[in-house]
Short mmCIF file of C-alpha atoms (C1' of nucleotides) in Angstrom, two decimals:
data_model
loop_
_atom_site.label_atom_id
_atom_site.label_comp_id
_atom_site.label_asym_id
_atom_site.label_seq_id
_atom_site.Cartn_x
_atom_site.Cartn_y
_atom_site.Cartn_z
CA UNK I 576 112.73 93.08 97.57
CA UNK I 577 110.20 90.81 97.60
CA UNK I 578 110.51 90.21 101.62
CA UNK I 579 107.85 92.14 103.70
CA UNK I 580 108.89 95.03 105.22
CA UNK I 581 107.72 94.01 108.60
CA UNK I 582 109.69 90.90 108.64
CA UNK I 583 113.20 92.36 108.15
CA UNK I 584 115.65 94.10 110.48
CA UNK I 585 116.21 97.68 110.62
CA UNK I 586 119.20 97.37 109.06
CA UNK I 587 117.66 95.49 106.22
CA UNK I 588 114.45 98.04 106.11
CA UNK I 589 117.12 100.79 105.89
CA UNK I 590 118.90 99.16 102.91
CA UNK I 591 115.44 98.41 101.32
CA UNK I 592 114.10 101.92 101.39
CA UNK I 593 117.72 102.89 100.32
CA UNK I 594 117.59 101.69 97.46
CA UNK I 595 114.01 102.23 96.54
CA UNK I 596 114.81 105.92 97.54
CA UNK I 597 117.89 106.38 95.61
CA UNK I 598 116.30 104.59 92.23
CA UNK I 599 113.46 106.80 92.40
CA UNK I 600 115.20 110.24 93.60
CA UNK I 601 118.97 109.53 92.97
CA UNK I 602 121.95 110.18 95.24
CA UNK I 603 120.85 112.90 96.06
CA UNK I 604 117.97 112.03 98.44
CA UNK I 605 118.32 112.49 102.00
CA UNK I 606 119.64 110.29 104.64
CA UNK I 607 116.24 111.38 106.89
CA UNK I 608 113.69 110.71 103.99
CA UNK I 609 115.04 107.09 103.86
CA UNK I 610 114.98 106.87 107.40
CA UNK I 611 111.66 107.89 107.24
CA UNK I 612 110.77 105.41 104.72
CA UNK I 613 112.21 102.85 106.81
CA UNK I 614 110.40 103.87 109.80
CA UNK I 615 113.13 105.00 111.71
CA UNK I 616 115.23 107.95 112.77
CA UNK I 617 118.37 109.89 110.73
CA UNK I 618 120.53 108.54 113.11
CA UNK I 619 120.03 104.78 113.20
CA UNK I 620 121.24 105.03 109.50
CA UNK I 621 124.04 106.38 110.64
CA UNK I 622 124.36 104.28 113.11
CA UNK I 623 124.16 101.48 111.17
CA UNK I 624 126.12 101.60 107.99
CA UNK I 625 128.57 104.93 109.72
CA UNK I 626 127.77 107.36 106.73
CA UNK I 627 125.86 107.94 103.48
CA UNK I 628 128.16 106.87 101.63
CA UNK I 629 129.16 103.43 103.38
CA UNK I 630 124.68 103.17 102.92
CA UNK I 631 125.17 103.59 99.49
CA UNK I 632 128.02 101.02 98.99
CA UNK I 633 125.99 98.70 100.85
CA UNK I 634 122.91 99.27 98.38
CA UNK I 635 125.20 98.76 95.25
CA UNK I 636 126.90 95.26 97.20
CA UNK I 637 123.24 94.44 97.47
CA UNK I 638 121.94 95.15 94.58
CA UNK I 639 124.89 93.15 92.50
CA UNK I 640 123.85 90.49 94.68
CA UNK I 641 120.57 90.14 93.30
CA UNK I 642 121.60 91.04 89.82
CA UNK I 643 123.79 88.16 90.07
CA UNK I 644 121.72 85.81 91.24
CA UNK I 645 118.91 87.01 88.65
CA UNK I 646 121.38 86.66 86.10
CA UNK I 647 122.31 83.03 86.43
CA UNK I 648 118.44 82.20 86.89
CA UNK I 649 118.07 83.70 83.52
CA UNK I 650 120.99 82.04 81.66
CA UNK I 651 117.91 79.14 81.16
CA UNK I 652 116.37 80.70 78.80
CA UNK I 653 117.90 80.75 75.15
CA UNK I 654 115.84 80.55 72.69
CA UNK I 655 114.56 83.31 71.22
CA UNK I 656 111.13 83.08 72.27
CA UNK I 657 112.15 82.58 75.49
CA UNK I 658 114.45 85.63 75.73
CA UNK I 659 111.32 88.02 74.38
CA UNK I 660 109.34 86.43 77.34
CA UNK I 661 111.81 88.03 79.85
CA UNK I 662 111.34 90.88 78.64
CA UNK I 663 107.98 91.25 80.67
CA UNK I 664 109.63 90.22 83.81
CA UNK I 665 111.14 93.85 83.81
CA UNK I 666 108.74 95.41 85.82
CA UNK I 667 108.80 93.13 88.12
CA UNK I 668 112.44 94.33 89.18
CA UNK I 669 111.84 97.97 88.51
CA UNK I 670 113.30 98.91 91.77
CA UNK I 671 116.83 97.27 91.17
CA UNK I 672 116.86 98.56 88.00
CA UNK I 673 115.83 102.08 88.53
CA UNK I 674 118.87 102.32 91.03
CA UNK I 675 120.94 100.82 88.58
CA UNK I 676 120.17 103.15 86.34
CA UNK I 677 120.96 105.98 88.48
CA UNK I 678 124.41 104.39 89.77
CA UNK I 679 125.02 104.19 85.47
CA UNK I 680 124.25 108.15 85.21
CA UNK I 681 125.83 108.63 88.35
CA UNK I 682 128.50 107.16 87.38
CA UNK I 683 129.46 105.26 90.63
CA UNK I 684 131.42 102.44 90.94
CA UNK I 685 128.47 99.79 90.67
CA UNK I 686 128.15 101.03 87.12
CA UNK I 687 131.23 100.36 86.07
CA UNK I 688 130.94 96.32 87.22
CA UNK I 689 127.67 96.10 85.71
CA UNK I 690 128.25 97.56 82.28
CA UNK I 691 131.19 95.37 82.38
CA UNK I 692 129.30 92.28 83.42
CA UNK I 693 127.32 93.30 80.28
CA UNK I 694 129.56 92.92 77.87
CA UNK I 695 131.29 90.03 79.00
CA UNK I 696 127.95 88.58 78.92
CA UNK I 697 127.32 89.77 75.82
CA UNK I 698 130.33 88.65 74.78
CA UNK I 699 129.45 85.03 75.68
CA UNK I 700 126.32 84.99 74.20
CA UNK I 701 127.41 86.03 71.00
CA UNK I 702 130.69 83.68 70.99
CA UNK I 703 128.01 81.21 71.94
CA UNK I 704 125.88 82.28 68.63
CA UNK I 705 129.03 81.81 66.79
CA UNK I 706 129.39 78.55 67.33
CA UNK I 707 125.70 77.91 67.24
CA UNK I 708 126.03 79.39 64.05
CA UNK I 709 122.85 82.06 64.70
CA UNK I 710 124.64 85.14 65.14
CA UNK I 711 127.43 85.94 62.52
CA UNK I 712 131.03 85.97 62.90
CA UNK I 713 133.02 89.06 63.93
CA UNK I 714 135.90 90.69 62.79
CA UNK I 715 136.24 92.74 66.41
CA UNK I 716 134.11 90.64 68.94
CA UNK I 717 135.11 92.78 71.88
CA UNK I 718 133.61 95.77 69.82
CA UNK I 719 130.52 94.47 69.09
CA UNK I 720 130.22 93.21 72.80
CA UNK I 721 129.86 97.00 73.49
CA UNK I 722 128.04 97.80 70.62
CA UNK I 723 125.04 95.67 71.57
CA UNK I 724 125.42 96.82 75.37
CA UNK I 725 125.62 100.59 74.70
CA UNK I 726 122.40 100.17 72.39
CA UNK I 727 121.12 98.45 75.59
CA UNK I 728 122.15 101.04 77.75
CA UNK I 729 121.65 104.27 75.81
CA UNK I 730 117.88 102.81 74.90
CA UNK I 731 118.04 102.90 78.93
CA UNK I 732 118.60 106.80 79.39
CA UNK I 733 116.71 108.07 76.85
CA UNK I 734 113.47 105.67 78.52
CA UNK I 735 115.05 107.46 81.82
CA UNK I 736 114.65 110.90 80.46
CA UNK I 737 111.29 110.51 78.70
CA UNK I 738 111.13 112.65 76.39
CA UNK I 739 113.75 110.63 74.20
CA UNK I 740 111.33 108.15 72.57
CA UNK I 741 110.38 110.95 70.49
CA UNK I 742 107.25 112.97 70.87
CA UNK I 743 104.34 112.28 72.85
CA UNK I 744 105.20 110.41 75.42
CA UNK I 745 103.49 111.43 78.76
CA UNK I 746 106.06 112.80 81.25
CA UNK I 747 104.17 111.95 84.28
CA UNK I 748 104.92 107.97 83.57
CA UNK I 749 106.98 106.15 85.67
CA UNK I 750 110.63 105.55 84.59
CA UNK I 751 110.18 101.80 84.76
CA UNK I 752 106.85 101.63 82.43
CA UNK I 753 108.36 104.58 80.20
CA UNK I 754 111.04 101.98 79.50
CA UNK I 755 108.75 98.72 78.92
CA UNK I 756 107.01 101.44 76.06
CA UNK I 757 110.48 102.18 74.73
CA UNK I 758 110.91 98.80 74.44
CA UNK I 759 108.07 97.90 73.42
CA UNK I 760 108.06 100.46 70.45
CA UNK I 761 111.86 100.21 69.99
CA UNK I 762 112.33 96.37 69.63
CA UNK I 763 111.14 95.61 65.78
CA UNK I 764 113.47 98.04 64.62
CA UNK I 765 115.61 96.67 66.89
CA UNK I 766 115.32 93.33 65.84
CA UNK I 767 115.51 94.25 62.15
CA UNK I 768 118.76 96.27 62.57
CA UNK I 769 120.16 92.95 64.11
CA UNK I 770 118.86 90.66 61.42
CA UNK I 771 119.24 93.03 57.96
CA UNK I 772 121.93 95.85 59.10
CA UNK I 773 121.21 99.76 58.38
CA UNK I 774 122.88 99.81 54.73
CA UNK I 775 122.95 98.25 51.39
CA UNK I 776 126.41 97.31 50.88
CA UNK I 777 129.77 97.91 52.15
CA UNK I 778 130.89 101.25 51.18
CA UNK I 779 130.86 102.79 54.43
CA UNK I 780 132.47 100.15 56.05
CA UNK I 781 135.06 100.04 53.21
CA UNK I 782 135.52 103.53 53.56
CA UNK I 783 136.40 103.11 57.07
CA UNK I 784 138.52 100.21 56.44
CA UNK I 785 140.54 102.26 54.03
CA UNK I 786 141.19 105.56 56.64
CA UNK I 787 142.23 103.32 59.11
CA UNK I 788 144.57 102.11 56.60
CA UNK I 789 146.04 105.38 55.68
CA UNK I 790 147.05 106.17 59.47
CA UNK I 791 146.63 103.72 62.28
CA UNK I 792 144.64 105.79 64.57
CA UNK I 793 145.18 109.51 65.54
CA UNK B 943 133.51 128.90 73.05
CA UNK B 944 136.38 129.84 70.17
CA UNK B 945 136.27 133.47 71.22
CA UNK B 946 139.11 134.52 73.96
CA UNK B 947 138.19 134.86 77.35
CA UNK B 948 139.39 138.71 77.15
CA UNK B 949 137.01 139.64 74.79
CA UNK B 950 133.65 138.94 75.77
CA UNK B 951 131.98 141.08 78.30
CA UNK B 952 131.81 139.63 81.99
CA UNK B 953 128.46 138.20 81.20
CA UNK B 954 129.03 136.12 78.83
CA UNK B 955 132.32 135.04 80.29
CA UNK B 956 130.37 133.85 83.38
CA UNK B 957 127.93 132.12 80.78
CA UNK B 958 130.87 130.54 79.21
CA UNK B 959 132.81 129.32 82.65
CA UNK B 960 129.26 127.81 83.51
CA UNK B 961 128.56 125.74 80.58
CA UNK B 962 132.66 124.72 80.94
CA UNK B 963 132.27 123.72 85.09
CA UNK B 964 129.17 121.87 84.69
CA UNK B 965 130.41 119.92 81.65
CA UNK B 966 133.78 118.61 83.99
CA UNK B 967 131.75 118.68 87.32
CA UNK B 968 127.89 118.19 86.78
CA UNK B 969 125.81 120.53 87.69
CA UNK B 970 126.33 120.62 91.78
CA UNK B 971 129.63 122.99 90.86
CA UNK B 972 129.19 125.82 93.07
CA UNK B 973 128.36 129.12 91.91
CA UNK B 974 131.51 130.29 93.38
CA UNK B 975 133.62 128.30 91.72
CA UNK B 976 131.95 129.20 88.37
CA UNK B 977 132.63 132.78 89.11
CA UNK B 978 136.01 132.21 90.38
CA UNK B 979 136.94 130.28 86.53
CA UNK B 980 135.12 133.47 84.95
CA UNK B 981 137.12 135.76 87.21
CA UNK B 982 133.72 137.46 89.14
CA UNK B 983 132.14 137.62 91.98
CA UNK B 984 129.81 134.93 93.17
CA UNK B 985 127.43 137.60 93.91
CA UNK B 986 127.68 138.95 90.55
CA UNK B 987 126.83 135.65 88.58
CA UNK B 988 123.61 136.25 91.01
CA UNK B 989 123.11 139.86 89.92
CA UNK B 990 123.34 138.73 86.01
CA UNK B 991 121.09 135.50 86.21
CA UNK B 992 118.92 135.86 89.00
CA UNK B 993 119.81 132.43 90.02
CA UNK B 994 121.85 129.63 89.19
CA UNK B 995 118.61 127.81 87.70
CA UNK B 996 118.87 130.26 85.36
CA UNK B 997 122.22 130.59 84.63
CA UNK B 998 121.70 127.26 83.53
CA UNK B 999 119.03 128.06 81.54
CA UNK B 1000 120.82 130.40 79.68
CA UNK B 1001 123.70 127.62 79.14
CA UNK B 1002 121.11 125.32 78.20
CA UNK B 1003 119.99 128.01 75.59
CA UNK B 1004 123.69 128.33 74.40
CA UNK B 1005 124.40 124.91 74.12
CA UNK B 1006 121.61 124.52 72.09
CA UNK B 1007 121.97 127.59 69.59
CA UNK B 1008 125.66 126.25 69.38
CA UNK B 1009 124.78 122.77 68.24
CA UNK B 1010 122.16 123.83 65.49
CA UNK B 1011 124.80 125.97 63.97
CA UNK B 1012 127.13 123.21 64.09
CA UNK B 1013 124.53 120.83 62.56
CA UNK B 1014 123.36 122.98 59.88
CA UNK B 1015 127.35 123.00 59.24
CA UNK B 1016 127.60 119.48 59.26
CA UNK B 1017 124.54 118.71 56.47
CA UNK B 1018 127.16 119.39 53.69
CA UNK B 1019 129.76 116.53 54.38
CA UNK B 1020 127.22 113.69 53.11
CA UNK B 1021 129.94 111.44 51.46
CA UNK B 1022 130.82 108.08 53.86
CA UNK B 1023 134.79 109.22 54.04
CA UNK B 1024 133.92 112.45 55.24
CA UNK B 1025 131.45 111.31 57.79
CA UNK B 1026 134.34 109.17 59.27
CA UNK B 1027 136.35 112.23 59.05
CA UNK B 1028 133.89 114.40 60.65
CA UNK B 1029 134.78 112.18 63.74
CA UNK B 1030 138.13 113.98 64.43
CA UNK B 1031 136.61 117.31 64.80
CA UNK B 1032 134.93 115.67 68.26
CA UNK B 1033 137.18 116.92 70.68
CA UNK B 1034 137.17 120.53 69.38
CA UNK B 1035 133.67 120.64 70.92
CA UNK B 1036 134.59 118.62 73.93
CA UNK B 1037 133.29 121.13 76.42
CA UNK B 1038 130.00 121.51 74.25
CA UNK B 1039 129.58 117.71 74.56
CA UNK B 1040 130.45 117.47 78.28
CA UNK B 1041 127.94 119.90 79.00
CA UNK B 1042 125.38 117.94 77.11
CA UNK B 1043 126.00 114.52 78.71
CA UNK B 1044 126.14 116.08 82.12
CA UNK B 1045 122.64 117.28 80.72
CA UNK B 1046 121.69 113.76 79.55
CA UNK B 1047 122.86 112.20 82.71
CA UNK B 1048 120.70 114.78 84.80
CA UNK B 1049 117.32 114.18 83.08
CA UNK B 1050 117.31 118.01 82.19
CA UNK B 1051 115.20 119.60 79.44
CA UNK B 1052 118.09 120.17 77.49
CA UNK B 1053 118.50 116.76 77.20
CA UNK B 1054 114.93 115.76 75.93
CA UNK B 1055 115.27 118.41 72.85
CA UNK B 1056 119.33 117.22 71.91
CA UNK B 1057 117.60 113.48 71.96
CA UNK B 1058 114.62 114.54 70.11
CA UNK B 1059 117.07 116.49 67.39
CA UNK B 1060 119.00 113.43 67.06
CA UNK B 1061 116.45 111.40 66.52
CA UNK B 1062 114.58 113.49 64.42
CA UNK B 1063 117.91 114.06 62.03
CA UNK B 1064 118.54 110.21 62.32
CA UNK B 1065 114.93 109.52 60.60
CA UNK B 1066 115.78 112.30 58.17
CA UNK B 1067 119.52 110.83 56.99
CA UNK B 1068 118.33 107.25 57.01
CA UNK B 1069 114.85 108.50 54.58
CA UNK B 1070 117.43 110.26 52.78
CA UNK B 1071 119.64 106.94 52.93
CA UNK B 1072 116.80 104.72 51.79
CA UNK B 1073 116.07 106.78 48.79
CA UNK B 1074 119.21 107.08 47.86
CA UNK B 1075 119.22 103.51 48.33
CA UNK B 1076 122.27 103.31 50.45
CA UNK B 1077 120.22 102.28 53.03
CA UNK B 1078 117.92 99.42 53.43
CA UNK B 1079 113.96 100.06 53.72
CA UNK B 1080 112.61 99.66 57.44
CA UNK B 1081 109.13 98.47 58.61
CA UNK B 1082 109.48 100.82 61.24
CA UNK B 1083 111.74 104.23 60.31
CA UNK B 1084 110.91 105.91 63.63
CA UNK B 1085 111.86 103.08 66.17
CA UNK B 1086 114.97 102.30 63.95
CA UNK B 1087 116.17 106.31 64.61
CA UNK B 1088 115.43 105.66 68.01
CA UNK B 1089 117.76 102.58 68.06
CA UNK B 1090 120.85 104.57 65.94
CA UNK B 1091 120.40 107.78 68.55
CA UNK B 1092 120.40 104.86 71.54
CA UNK B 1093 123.76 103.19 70.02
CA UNK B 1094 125.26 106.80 70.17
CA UNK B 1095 123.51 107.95 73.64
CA UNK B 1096 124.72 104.73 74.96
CA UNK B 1097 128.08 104.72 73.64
CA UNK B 1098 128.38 108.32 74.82
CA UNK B 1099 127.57 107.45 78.49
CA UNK B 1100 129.84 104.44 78.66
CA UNK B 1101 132.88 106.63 77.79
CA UNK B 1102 131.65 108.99 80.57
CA UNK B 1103 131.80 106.77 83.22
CA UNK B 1104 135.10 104.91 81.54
CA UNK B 1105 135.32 101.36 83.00
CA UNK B 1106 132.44 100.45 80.20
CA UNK B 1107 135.12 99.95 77.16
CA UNK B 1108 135.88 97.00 78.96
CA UNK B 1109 139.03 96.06 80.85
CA UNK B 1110 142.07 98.45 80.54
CA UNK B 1111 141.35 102.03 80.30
CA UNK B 1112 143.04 104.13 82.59
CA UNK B 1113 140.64 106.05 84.40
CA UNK B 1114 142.46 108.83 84.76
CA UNK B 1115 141.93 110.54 81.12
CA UNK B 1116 139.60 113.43 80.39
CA UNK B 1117 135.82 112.03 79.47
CA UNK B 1118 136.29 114.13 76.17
CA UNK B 1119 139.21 111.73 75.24
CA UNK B 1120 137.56 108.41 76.47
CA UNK B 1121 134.97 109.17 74.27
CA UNK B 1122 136.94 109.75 71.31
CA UNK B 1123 139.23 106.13 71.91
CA UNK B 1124 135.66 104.73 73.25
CA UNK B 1125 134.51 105.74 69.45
CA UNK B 1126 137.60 104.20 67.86
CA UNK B 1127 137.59 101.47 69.65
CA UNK B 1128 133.83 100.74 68.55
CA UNK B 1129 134.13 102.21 65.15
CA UNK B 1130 134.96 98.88 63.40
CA UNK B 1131 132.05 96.92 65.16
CA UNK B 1132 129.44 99.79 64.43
CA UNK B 1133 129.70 99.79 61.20
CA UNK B 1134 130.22 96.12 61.04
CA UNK B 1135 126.85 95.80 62.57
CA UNK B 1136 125.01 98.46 60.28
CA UNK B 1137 126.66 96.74 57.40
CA UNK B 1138 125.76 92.97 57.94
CA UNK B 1139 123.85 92.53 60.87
CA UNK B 1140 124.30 90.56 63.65
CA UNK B 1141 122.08 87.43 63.09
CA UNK B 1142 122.31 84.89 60.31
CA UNK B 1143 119.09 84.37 59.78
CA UNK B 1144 115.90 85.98 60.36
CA UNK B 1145 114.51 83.42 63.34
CA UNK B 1146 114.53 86.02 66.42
CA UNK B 1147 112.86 88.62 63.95
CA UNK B 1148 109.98 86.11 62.65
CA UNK B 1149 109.62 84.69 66.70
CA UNK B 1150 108.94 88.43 67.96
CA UNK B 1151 106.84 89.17 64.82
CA UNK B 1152 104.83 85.96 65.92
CA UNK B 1153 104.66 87.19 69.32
CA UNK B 1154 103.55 90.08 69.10
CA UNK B 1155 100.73 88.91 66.04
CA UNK B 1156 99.43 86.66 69.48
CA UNK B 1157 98.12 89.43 72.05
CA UNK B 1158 98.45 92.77 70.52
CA UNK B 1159 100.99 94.36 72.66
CA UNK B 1160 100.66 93.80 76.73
"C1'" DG G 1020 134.61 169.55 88.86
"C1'" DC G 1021 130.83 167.04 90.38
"C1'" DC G 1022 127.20 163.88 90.45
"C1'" DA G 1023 124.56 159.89 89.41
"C1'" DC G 1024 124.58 155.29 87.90
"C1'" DG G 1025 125.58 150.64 86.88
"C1'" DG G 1026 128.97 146.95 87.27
"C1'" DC G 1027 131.01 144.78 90.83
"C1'" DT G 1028 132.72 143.02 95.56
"C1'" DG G 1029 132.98 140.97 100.23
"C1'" DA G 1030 130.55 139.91 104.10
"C1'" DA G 1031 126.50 138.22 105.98
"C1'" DC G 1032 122.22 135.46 105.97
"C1'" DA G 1033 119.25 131.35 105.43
"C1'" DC G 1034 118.76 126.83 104.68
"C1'" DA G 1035 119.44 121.90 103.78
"C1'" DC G 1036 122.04 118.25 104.82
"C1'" DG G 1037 125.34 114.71 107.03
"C1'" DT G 1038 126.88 113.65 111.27
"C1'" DT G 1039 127.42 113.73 116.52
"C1'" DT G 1040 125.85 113.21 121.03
"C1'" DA G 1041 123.29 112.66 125.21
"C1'" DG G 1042 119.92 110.08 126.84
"C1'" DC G 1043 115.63 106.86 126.86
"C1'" DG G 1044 113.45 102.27 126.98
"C1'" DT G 1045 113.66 97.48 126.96
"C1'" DA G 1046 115.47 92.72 126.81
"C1'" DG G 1047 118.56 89.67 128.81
"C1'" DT G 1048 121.43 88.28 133.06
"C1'" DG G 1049 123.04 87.75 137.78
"C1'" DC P 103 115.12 93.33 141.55
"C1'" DA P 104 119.29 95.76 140.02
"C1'" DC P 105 122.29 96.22 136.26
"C1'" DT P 106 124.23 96.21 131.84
"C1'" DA P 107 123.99 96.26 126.80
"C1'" DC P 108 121.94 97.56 122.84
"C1'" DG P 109 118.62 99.50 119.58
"C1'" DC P 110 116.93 103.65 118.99
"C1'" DT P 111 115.45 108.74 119.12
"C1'" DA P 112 115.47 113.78 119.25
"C1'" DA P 113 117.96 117.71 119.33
"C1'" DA P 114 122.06 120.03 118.34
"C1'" DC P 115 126.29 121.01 115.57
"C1'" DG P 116 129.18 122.02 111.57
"C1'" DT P 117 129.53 122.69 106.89
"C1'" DG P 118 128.69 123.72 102.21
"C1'" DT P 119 125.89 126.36 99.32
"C1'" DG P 120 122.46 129.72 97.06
"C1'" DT P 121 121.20 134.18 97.74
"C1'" DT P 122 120.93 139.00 99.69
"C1'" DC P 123 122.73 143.39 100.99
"C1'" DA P 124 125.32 147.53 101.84
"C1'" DG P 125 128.64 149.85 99.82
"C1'" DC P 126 132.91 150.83 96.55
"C1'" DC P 127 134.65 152.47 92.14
"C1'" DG P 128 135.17 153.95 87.67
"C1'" DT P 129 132.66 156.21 83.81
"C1'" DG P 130 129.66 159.27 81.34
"C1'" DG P 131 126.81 163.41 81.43
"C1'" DC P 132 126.00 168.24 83.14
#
DNA sequence: GCCACGGCTGAACACACGTTTAGCGTAGTG
DNA sequence: CACTACGCTAAACGTGTGTTCAGCCGTGGC
């Protein structure tokens, strides 16, 4: 994505607008606006990748590419500090993200490797916490893997939808800078929920503790 | 949606069969189809509605009405046990809920007010919580509903697209029961989370605090 | 008994979209 | 220069889908 248009192939340009196309106007989007977008004609898409849907699998190969790569750039940073400095590095990859976002309410098949990748990562990070002795130690590690990636990802969709980070949010935003303003306004408490939990003391927990007791599982 | 198919006039029945289709198949089901589960004509669901915009208007309308009966319902259990017992009572509304993911997932208006209801009842249980001193005081009460209705939004789309609990669900099941084992499966973590926390100390919390005390927002 | 009327149907229409196909232009090759 | 191969285009085709339309059928009123 950050290759000029004019230097790629037509293939490439195709896979390019692709992705731009389907991240800003989901799945949905036709094969001739990308073509269009890409300068060429309906055809040479098909041409190319033989359908829509071989396009699309392309995009999400592509795509996890990139995230991959990203990823393992990122692993640098650690400290805390450091990991609230990414956060501004969002934009930046708005594109990739937007379509991931739509593969994740599509639910496609790129979603499904992603949110995964997510919680193994998170997984790792917090085993790694563990041991660093930062984050505390779990009772159901797996659980709480998914539990800090479905916060991730449902703080996603609701930025997607707009209209989720309560009132007054303008709906003409962009879906990328409505999500750096969830963020933005969603990571104290966010931060605060991960340092102090939500309650007092441990009755609701106990009270779990105890029905799961009584019957294990429905 | 607890009323037999026989009774209601054709209508309704169509109205019904709608909010049913798009909650299994999103909202591209055909109108024929729709009429075909409500036992009409495709040109009739046409005659009623106007359109199938508006057909799902009117299911949007349902849906809602629906759910604020339910929640009005729901205000009396209070106590932590019943809470967790509330939980089994899920998949009696599984259609219900389908229809409003399939609503989240498309970005529709429906979604915006659930999300904002959520949220809004969130901030109300958790003042309630705080001065009832179950739950802990927050710096920022809005942004921490935001984060408890993200945990569930998120949760709720990772059972809908299945391979998020991790490794090992068969993807075969209905979304209504991944949910419900997605929920189990998460249960002990959640509340692990609200209870303790997840950090050990307050480090990341104090770092963003600094942070964002250097250039008022970006 | 008859008529009008509203619910309802099946066929037809209009349109958007993915895909196919015939052919054009140009670069490389003998 | 002739020829082939390939990237590419424009138009056409087939299909799935929302919507319209002309008419049927049973019911209630006169």
């Amino acid at each position: 994505m950050n290759v000029r248009s004019e230097d790629l192939t037509a293939r490439a340009r195709i896979r390019d607008a692709a992705v731009a196309r389907f991240g800003r106007d989901g799945f949905r989007a036709p094969v001739r606006a990308i073509a269009e977008d890409a300068g060429v004609s309906a055809g040479l898409v098909i041409h190319h990748f033989g359908s829509k849907d071989a396009l699309r699998a392309e995009c999400d190969h592509h795509v996890l590419t990139v995230v991959r790569e990203q990823k393992s750039r990122a692993i640098a940073y650690a400290s805390p500090a450091e990991t609230i400095g990414m956060l501004s590095t969002v934009q930046e990859y708005a594109p990739l993200f937007a379509y991931i976002v739509r593969s994740l309410l599509d639910g496609g098949a790129l979603a499904g490797h992603f949110v995964d990748g997510l919680v193994d990562d998170a997984a790792d990070y917090l085993q790694a916490g563990e041991e660093a002795g930062t984050v505390r130690p779990s009772a159901d590690p797996a659980g709480r893997a998914r539990q800090v990636v479905a916060l991730q990802v449902g703080l996603i969709v609701m930025a997607q939808l707009g209209a989720a980070a309560g009132h007054g949010v303008a709906p003409t935003e962009s879906p990328a800078e409505a999500m750096v303003q969830l963020y933005e306004r969603s990571m104290l408490a966010g931060l605060e929920l991960y340092t102090h939990g939500l309650f007092t003391d441990t009755s609701y927990l106990d009270a779990y503790l105890e029905y799961r007791q009584k019957d294990g599982k429905s």
